[in-house]
CSV table of C-alpha atoms in Angstrom, one decimal:
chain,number,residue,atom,x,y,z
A,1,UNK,CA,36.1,-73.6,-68.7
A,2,UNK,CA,37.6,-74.1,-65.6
A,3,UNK,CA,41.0,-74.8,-66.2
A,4,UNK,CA,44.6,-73.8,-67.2
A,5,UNK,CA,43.5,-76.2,-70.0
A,6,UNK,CA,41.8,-72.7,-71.1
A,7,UNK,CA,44.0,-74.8,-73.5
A,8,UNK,CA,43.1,-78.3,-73.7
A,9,UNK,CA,39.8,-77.1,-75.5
A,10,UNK,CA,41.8,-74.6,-78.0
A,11,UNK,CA,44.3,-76.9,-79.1
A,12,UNK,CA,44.8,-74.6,-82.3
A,13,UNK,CA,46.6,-72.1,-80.5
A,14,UNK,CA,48.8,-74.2,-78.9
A,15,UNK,CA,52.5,-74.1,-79.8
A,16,UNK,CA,54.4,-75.6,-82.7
A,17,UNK,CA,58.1,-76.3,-82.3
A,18,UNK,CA,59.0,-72.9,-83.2
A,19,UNK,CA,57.3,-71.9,-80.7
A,20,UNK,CA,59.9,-72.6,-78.0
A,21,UNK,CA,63.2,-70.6,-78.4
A,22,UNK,CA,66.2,-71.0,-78.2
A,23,UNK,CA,67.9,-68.7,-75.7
A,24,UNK,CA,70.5,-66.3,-77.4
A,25,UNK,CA,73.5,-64.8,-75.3
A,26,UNK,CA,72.3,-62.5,-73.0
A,27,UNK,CA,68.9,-62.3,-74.3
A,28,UNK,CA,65.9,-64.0,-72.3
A,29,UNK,CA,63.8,-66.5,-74.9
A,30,UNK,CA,60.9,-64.7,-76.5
A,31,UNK,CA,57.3,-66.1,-77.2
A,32,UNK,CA,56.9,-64.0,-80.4
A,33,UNK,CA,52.9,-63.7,-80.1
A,34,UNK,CA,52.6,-62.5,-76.3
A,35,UNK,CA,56.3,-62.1,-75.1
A,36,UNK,CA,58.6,-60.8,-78.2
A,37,UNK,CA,61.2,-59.1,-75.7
A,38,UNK,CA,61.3,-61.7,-73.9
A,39,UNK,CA,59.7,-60.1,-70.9
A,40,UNK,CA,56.6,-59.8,-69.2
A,41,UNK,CA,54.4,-57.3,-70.8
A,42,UNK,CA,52.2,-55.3,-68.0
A,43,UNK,CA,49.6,-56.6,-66.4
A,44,UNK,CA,51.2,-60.5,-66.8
A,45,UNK,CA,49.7,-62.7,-63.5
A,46,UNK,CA,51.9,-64.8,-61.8
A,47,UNK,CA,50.6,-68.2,-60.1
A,48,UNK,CA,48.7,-67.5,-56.6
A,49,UNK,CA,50.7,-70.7,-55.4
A,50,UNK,CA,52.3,-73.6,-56.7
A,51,UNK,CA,52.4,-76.9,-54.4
A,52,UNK,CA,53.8,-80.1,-54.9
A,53,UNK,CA,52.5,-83.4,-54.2
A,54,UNK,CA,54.0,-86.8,-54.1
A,55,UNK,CA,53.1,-90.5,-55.5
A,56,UNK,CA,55.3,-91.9,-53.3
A,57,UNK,CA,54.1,-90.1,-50.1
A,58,UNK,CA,50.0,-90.0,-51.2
A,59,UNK,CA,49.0,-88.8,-48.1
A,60,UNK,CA,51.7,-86.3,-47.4
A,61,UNK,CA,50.5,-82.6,-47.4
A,62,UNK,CA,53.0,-79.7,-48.5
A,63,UNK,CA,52.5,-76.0,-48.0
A,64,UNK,CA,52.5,-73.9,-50.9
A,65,UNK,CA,55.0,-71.5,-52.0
A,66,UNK,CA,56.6,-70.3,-55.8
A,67,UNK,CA,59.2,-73.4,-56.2
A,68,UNK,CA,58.1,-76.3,-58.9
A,69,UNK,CA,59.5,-79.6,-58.5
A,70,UNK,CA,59.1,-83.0,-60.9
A,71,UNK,CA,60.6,-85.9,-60.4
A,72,UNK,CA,60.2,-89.0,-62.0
A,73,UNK,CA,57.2,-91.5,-61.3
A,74,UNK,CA,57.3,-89.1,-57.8
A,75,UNK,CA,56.7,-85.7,-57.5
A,76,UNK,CA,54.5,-83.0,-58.9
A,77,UNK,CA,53.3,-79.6,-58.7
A,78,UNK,CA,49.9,-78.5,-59.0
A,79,UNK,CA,49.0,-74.8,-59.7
A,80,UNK,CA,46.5,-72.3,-59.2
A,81,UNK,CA,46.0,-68.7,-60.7
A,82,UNK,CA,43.4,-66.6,-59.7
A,83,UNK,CA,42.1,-64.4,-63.0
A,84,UNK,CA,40.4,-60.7,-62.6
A,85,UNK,CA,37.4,-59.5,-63.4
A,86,UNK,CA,38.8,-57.1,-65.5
A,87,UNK,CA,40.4,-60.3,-67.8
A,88,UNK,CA,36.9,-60.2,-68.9
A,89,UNK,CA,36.5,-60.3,-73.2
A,90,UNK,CA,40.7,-60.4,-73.1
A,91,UNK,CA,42.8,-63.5,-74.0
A,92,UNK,CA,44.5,-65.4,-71.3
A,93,UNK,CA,48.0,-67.3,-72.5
A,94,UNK,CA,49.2,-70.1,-70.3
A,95,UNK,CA,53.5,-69.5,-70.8
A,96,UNK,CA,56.3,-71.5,-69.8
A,97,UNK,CA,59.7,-69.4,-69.4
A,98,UNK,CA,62.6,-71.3,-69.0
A,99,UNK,CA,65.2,-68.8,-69.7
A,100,UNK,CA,68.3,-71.0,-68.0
A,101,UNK,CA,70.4,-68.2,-66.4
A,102,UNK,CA,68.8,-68.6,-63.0
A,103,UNK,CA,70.4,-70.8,-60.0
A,104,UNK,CA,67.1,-72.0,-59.3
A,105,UNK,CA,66.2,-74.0,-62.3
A,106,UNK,CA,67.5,-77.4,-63.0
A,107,UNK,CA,66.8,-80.0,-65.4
A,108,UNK,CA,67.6,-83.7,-65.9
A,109,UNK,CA,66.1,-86.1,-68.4
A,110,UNK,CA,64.6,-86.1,-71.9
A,111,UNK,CA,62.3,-82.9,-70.8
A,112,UNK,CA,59.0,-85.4,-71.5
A,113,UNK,CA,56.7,-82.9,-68.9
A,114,UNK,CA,53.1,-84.1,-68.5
A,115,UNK,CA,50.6,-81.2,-68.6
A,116,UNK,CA,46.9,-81.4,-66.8
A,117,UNK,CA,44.1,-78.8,-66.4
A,118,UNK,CA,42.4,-78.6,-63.5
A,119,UNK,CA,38.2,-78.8,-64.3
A,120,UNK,CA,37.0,-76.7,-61.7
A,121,UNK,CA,35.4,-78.7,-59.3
A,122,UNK,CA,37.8,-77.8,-56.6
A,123,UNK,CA,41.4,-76.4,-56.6
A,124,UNK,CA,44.5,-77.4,-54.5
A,125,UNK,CA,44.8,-76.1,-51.1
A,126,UNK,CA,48.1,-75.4,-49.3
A,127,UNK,CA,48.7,-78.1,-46.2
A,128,UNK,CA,46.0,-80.1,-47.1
A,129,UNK,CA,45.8,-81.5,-50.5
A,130,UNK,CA,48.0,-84.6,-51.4
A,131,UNK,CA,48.9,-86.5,-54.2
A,132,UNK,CA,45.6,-89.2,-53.0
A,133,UNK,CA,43.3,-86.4,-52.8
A,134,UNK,CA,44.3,-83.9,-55.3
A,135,UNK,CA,41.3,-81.9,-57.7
A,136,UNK,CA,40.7,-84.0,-60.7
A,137,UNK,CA,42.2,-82.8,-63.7
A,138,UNK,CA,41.4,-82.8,-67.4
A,139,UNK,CA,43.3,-85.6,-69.9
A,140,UNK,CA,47.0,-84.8,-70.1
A,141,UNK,CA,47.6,-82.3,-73.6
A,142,UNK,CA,48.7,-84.5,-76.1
A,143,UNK,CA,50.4,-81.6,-77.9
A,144,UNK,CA,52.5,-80.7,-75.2
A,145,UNK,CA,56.2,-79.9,-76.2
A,146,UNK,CA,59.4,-81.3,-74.7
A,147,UNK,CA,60.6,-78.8,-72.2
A,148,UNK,CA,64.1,-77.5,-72.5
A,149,UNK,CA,66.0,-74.9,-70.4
A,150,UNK,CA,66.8,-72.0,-72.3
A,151,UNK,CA,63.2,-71.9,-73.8
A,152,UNK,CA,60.1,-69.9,-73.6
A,153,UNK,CA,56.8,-71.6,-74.3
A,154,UNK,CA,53.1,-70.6,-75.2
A,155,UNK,CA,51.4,-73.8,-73.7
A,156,UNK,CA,48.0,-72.5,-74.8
A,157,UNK,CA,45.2,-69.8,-75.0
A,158,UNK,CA,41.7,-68.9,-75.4
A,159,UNK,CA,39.6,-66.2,-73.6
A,160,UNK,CA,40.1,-65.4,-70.2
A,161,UNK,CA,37.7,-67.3,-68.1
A,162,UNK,CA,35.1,-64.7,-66.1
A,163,UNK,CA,32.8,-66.1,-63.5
A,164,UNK,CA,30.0,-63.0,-63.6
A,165,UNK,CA,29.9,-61.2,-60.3
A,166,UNK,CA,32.9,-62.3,-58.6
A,167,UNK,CA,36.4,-60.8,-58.0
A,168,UNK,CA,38.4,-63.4,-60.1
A,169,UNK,CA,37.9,-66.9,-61.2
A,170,UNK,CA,40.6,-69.7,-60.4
A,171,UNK,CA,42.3,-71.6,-63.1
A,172,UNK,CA,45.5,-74.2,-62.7
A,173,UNK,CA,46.3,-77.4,-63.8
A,174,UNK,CA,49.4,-80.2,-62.9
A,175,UNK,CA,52.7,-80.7,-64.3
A,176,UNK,CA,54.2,-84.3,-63.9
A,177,UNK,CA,56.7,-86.5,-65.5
A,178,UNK,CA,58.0,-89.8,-66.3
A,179,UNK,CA,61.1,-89.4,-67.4
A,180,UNK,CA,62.2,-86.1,-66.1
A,181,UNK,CA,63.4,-83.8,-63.3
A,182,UNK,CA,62.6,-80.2,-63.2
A,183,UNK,CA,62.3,-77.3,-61.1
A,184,UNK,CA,62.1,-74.0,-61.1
A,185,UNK,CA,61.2,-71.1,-58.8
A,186,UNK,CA,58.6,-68.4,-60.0
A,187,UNK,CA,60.6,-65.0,-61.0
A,188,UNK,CA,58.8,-62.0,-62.8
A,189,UNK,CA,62.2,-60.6,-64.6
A,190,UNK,CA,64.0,-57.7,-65.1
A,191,UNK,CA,65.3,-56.8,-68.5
A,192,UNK,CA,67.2,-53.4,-66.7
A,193,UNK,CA,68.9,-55.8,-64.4
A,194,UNK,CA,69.5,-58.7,-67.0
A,195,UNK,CA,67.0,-61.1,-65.4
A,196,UNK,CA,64.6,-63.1,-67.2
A,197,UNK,CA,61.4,-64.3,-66.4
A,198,UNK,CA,61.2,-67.9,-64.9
A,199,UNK,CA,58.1,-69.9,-64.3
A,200,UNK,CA,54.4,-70.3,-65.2
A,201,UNK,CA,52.6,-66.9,-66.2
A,202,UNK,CA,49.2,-66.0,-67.6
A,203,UNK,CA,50.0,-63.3,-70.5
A,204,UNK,CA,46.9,-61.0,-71.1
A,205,UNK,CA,46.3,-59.8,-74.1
């Protein structure tokens, strides 16, 4: 499998609603089976790039960077990790943290977030791929939860995907929404400096 639908295919270890918690005060949201400090444990990969893309500028071309932006009917933001070698016979889980407590997130709307995995024919490339010409991506997850700041989210898991012979093998997917603004930019934590972890992250396990 090609795809951060490592997922779509394992729908039984996607989340159920307690899956997402609530932040506490001045705790970071856990995911109790890969993140129960509410941190990232060692070894956690962080996405190569994400890029948006727009509906209503199809032919537009943005560079990449670590910022995710949704808008309504407009915008989204494709993604793209690149998983080791070493992954290899080790579970790979596709999180969500949302802890609230950074300037750089913002939500508006119901939190209805459209999910995609992309199915490895080609992946998104920064400057050149555009919302009319964007890799073709796997049915959207119909389990997928309504996103909330102040939450932490297993999206989904399975075993790390391991193309033999090479360095790493790319995996990523889309995020998209009807209803809903969000963004966020990519942050790795800190639980000595009070920071939580923000973004998309592969757990390894």
């Amino acid at each position: 499998m090609k795809s951060f639908a490592i997922l779509a295919a394992l729908a039984s270890f996607t989340i159920g609603p307690a899956a997402g918690l609530a932040i506490k005060a001045k705790s970071c949201p856990a995911i109790p089976q890969v993140a129960p400090t509410g941190q990232l444990p060692p070894g956690t990969l962080s996405p190569t790039f994400l890029l948006p893309i727009s509906q209503k500028q199809p032919h537009k071309a943005f560079p990449g960077g670590q910022s995710a932006i949704v808008t309504p009917n407009d915008k989204c933001t494709l993604t793209r990790f690149d998983i080791p070698a070493s992954a290899q016979n080790k579970t790979c889980s596709l999180s969500l943290f949302l802890g609230g407590c950074s300037q750089e997130e913002y939500e508006k709307g119901p939190g209805n977030i459209i999910f995609q995995g992309n199915i490895g024919v080609r992946y998104p490339v920064p400057g050149q791929t555009t919302y009319a010409n964007q890799p073709p991506l796997s049915p959207p997850f119909t389990d997928a939860p309504v996103i909330k700041l102040g939450n932490a989210y297993r999206l989904g898991g399975g075993p790390c995907d391991y193309t033999p012979g090479q360095a790493f093998t790319s995996v990523g997917g889309s995020i998209c929404s009807n209803d809903t603004t969000l963004s966020f930019t990519q942050a790795n934590g800190n639980k000595a400096l009070g920071k939580c972890p923000v973004g998309f992250h592969i757990i390894i396990s």
